[in-house]
JSON list of C-alpha atoms in Angstrom, two decimals:
[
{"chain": "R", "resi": 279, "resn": "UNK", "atom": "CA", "xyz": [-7.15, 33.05, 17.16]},
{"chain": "R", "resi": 280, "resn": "UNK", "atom": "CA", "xyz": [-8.89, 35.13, 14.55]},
{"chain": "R", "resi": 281, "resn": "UNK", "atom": "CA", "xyz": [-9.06, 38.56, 16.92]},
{"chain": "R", "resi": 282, "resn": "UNK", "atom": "CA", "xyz": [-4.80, 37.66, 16.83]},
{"chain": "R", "resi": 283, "resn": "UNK", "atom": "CA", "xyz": [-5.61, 37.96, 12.88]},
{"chain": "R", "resi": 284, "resn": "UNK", "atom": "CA", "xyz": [-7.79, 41.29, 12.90]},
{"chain": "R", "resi": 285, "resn": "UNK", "atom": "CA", "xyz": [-5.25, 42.95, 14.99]},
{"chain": "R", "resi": 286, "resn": "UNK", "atom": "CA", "xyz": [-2.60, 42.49, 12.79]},
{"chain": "R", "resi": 287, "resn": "UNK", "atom": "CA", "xyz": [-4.62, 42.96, 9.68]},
{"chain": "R", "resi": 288, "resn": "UNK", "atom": "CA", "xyz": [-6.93, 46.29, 10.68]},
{"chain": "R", "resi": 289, "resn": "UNK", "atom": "CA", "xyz": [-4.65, 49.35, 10.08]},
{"chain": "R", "resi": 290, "resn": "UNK", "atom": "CA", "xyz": [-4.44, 51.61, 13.33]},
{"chain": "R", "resi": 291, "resn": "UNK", "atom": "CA", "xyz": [-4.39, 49.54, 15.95]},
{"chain": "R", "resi": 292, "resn": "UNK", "atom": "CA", "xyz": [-0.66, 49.76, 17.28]},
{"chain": "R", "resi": 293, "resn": "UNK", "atom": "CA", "xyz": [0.43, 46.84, 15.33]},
{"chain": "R", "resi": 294, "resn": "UNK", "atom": "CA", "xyz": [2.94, 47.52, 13.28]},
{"chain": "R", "resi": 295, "resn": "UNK", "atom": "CA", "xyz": [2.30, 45.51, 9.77]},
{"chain": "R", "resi": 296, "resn": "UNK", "atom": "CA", "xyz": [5.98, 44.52, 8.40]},
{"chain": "R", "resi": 297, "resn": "UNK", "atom": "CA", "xyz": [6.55, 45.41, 4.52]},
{"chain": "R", "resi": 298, "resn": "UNK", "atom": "CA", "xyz": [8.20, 43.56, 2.00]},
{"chain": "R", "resi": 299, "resn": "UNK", "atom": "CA", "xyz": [9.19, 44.21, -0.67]},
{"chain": "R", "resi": 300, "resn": "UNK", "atom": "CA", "xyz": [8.36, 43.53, -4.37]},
{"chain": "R", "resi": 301, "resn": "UNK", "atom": "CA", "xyz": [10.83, 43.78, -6.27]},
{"chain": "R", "resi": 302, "resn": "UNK", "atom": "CA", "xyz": [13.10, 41.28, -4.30]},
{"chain": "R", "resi": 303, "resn": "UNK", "atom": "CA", "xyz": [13.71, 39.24, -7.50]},
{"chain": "R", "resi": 304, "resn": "UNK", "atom": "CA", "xyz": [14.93, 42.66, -9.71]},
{"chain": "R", "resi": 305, "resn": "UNK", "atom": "CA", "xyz": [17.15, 43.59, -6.53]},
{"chain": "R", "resi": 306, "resn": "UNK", "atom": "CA", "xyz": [18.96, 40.48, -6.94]},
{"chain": "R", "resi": 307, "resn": "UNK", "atom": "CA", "xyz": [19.54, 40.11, -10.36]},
{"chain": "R", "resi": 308, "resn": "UNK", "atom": "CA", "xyz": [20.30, 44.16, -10.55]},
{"chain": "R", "resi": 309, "resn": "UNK", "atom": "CA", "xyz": [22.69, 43.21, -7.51]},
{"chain": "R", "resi": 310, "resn": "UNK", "atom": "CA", "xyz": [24.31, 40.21, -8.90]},
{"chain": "R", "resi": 311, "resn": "UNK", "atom": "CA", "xyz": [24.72, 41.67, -12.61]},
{"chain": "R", "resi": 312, "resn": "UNK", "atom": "CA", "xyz": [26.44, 44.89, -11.05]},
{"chain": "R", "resi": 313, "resn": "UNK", "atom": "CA", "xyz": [29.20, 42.22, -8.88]},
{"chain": "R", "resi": 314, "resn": "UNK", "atom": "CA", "xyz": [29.85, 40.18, -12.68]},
{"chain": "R", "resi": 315, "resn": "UNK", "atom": "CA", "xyz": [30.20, 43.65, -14.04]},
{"chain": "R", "resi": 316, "resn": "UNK", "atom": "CA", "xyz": [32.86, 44.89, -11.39]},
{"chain": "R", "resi": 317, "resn": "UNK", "atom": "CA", "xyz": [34.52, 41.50, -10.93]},
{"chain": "R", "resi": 318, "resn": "UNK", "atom": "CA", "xyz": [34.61, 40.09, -14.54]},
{"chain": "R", "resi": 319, "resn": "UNK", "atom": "CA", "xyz": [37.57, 39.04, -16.14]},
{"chain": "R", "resi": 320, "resn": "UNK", "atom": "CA", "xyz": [35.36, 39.25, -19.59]},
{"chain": "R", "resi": 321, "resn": "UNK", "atom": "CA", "xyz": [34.56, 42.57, -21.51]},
{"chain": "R", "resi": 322, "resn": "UNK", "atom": "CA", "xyz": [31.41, 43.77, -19.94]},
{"chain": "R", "resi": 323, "resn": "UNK", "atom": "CA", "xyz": [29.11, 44.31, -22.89]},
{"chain": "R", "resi": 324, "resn": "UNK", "atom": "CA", "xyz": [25.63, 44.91, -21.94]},
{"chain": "R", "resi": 325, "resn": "UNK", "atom": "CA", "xyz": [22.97, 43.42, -19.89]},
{"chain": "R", "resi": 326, "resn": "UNK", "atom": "CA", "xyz": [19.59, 41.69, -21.28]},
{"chain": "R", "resi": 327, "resn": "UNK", "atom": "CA", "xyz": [16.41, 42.66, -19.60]},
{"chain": "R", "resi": 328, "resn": "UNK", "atom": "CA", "xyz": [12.73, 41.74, -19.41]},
{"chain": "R", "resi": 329, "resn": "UNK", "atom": "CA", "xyz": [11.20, 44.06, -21.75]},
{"chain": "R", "resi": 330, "resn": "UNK", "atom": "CA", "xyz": [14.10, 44.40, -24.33]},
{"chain": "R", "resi": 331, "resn": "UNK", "atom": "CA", "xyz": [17.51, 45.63, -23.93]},
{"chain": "R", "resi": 332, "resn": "UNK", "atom": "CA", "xyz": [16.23, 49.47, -22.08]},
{"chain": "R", "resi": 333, "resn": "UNK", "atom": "CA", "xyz": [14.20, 50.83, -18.84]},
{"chain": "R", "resi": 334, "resn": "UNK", "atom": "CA", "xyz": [11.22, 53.32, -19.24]},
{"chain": "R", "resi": 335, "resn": "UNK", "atom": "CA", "xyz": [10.94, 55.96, -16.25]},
{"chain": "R", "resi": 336, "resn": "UNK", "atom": "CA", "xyz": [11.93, 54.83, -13.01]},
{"chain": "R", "resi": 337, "resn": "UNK", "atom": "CA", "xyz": [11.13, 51.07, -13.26]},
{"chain": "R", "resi": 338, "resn": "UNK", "atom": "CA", "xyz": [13.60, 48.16, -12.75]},
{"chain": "R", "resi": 339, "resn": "UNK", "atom": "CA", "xyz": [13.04, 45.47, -15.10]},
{"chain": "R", "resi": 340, "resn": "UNK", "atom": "CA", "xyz": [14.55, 42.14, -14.55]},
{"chain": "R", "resi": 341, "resn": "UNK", "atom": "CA", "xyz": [17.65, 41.96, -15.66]},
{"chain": "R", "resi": 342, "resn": "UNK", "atom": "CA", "xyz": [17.62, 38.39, -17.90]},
{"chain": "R", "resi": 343, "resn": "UNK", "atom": "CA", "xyz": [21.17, 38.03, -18.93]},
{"chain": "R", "resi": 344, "resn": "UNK", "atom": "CA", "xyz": [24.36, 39.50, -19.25]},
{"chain": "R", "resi": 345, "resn": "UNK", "atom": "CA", "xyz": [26.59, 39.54, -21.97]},
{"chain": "R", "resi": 346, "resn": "UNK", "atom": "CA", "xyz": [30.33, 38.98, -21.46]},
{"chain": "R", "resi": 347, "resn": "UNK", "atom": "CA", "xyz": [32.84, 38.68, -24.22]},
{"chain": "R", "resi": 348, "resn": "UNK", "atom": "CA", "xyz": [36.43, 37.03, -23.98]},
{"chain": "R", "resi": 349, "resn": "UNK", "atom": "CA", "xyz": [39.25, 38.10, -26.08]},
{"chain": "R", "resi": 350, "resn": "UNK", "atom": "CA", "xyz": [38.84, 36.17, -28.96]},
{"chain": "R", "resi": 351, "resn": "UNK", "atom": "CA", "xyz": [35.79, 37.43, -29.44]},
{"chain": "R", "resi": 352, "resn": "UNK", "atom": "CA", "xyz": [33.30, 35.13, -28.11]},
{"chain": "R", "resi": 353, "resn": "UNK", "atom": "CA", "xyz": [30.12, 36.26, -26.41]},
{"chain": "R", "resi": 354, "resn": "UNK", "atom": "CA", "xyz": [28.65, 34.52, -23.30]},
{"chain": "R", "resi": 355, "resn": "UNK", "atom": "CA", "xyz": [25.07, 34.89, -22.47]},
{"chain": "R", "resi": 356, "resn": "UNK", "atom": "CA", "xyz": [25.17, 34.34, -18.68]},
{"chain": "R", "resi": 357, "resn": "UNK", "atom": "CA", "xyz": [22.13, 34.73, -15.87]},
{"chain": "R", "resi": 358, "resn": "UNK", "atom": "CA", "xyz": [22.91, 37.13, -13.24]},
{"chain": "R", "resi": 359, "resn": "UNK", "atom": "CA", "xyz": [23.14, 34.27, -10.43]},
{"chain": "R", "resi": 360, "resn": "UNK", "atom": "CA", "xyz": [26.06, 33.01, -8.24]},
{"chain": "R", "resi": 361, "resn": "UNK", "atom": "CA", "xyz": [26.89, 30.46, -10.90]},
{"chain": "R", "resi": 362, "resn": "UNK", "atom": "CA", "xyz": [27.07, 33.37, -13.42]},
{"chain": "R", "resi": 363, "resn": "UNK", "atom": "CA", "xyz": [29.40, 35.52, -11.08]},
{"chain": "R", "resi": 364, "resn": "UNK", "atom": "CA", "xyz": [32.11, 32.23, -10.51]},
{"chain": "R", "resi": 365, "resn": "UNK", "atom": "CA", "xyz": [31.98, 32.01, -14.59]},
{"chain": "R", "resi": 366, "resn": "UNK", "atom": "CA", "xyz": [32.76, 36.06, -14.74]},
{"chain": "R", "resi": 367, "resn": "UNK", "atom": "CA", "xyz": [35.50, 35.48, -12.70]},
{"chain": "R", "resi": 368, "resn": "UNK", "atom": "CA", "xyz": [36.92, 32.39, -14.41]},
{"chain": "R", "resi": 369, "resn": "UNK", "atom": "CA", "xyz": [36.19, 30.24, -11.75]},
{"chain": "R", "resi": 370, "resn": "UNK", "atom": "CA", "xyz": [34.54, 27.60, -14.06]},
{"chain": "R", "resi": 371, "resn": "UNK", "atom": "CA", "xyz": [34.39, 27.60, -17.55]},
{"chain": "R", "resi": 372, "resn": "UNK", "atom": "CA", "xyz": [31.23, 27.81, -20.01]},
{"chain": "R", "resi": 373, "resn": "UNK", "atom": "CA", "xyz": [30.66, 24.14, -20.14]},
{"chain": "R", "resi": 374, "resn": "UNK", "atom": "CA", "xyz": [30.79, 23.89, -16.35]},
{"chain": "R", "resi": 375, "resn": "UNK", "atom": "CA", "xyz": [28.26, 27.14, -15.83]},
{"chain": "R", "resi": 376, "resn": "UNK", "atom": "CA", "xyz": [26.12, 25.43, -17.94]},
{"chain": "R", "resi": 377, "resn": "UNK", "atom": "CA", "xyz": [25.69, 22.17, -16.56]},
{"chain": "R", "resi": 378, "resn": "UNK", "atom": "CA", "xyz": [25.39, 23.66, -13.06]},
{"chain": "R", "resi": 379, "resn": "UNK", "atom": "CA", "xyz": [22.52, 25.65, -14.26]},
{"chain": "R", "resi": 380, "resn": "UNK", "atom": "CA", "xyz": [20.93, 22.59, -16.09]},
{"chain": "R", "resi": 381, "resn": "UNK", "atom": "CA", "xyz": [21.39, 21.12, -12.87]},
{"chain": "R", "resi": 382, "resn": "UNK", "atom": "CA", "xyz": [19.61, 23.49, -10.64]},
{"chain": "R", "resi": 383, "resn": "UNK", "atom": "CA", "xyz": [16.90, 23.77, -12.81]},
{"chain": "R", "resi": 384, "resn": "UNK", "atom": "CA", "xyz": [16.44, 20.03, -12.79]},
{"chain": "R", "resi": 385, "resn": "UNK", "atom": "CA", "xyz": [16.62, 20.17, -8.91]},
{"chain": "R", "resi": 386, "resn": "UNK", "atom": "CA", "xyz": [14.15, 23.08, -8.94]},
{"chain": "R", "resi": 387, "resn": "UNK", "atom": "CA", "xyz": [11.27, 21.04, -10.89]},
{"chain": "R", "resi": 388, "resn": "UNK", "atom": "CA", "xyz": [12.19, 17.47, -8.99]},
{"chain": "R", "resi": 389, "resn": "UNK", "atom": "CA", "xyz": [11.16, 19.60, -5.89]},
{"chain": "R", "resi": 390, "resn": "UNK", "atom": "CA", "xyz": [7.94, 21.80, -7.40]},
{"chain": "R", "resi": 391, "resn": "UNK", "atom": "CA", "xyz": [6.82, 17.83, -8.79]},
{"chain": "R", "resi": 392, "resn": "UNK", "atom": "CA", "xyz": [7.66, 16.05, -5.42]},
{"chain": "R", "resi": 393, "resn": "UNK", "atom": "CA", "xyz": [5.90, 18.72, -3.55]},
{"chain": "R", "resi": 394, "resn": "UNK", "atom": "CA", "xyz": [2.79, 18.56, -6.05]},
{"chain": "R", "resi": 395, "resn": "UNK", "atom": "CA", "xyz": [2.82, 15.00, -5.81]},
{"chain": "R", "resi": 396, "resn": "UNK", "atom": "CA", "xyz": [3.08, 14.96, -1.71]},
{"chain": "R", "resi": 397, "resn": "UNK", "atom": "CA", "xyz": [-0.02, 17.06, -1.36]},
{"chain": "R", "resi": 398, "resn": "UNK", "atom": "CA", "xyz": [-2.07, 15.45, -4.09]},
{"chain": "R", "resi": 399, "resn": "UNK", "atom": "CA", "xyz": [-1.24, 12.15, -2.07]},
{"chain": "R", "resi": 400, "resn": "UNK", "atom": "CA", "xyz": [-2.21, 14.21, 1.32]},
{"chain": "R", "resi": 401, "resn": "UNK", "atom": "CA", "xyz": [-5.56, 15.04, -0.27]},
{"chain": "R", "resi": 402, "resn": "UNK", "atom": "CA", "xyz": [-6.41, 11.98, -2.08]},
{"chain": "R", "resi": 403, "resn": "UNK", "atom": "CA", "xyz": [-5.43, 10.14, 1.31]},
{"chain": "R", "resi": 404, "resn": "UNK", "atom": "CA", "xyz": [-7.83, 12.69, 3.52]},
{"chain": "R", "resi": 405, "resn": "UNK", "atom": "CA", "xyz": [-10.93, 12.14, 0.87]},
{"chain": "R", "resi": 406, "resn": "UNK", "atom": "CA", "xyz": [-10.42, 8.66, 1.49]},
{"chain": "R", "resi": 407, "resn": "UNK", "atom": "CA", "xyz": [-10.52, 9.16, 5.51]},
{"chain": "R", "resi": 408, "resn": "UNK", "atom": "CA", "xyz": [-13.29, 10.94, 5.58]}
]
């Protein structure tokens, strides 16, 4: 098993090594706020992003938020997310957007806690074994 591992991980060897890349999370949001941009029934009005509201050189920050405005004014501060995209389009309203994002964040940390909690049981129940 571990000459499988120094095949793959010495350079040279005829292995290929598969990249991946890094910025996966940027792509995304860069991806998704370009789609609310193109399909939004709003006023595009700019996009938020991790270091402020501009890019220095060639890096992609992560894009935060955009900002949509309605006709009467209003501004919406949405995520650049599927959820956001159906709101852009008028598929849901604000209140709606916002209670399915309150909801997948409470999803997201019910999982990260039960998944905590199954391997502190896992490793409280081996110490226990052995």
């Amino acid at each position: 098993m571990w000459n499988f591992f120094k095949k793959i991980l010495r350079p040279n060897n005829g292995v290929s090594i598969l990249c991946v890349s890094n910025n996966f999370v940027e792509l995304q949001a860069y991806e998704f706020s370009e789609k609310i941009r193109v399909n939004s029934l709003y006023k595009f009005v700019r996009v938020e992003k991790s270091n402020g509201n501009g890019t220095e050189g060639n890096v992609m920050d992560l894009i935060t938020h955009v900002i949509l405005q309605d006709n009467d004014g209003t501004l919406y501060q949405i995520e650049p997310n599927p959820n956001g995209l159906k709101f852009a389009k008028k598929e849901i309203t604000y209140k709606e957007y916002k209670k399915l994002q309150n909801k997948e964040t409470f999803t997201a940390f019910s999982a990260f806690f039960l998944i905590i909690g199954f391997f502190s049981l896992g490793m409280v129940g081996f110490m226990k074994l052995f």
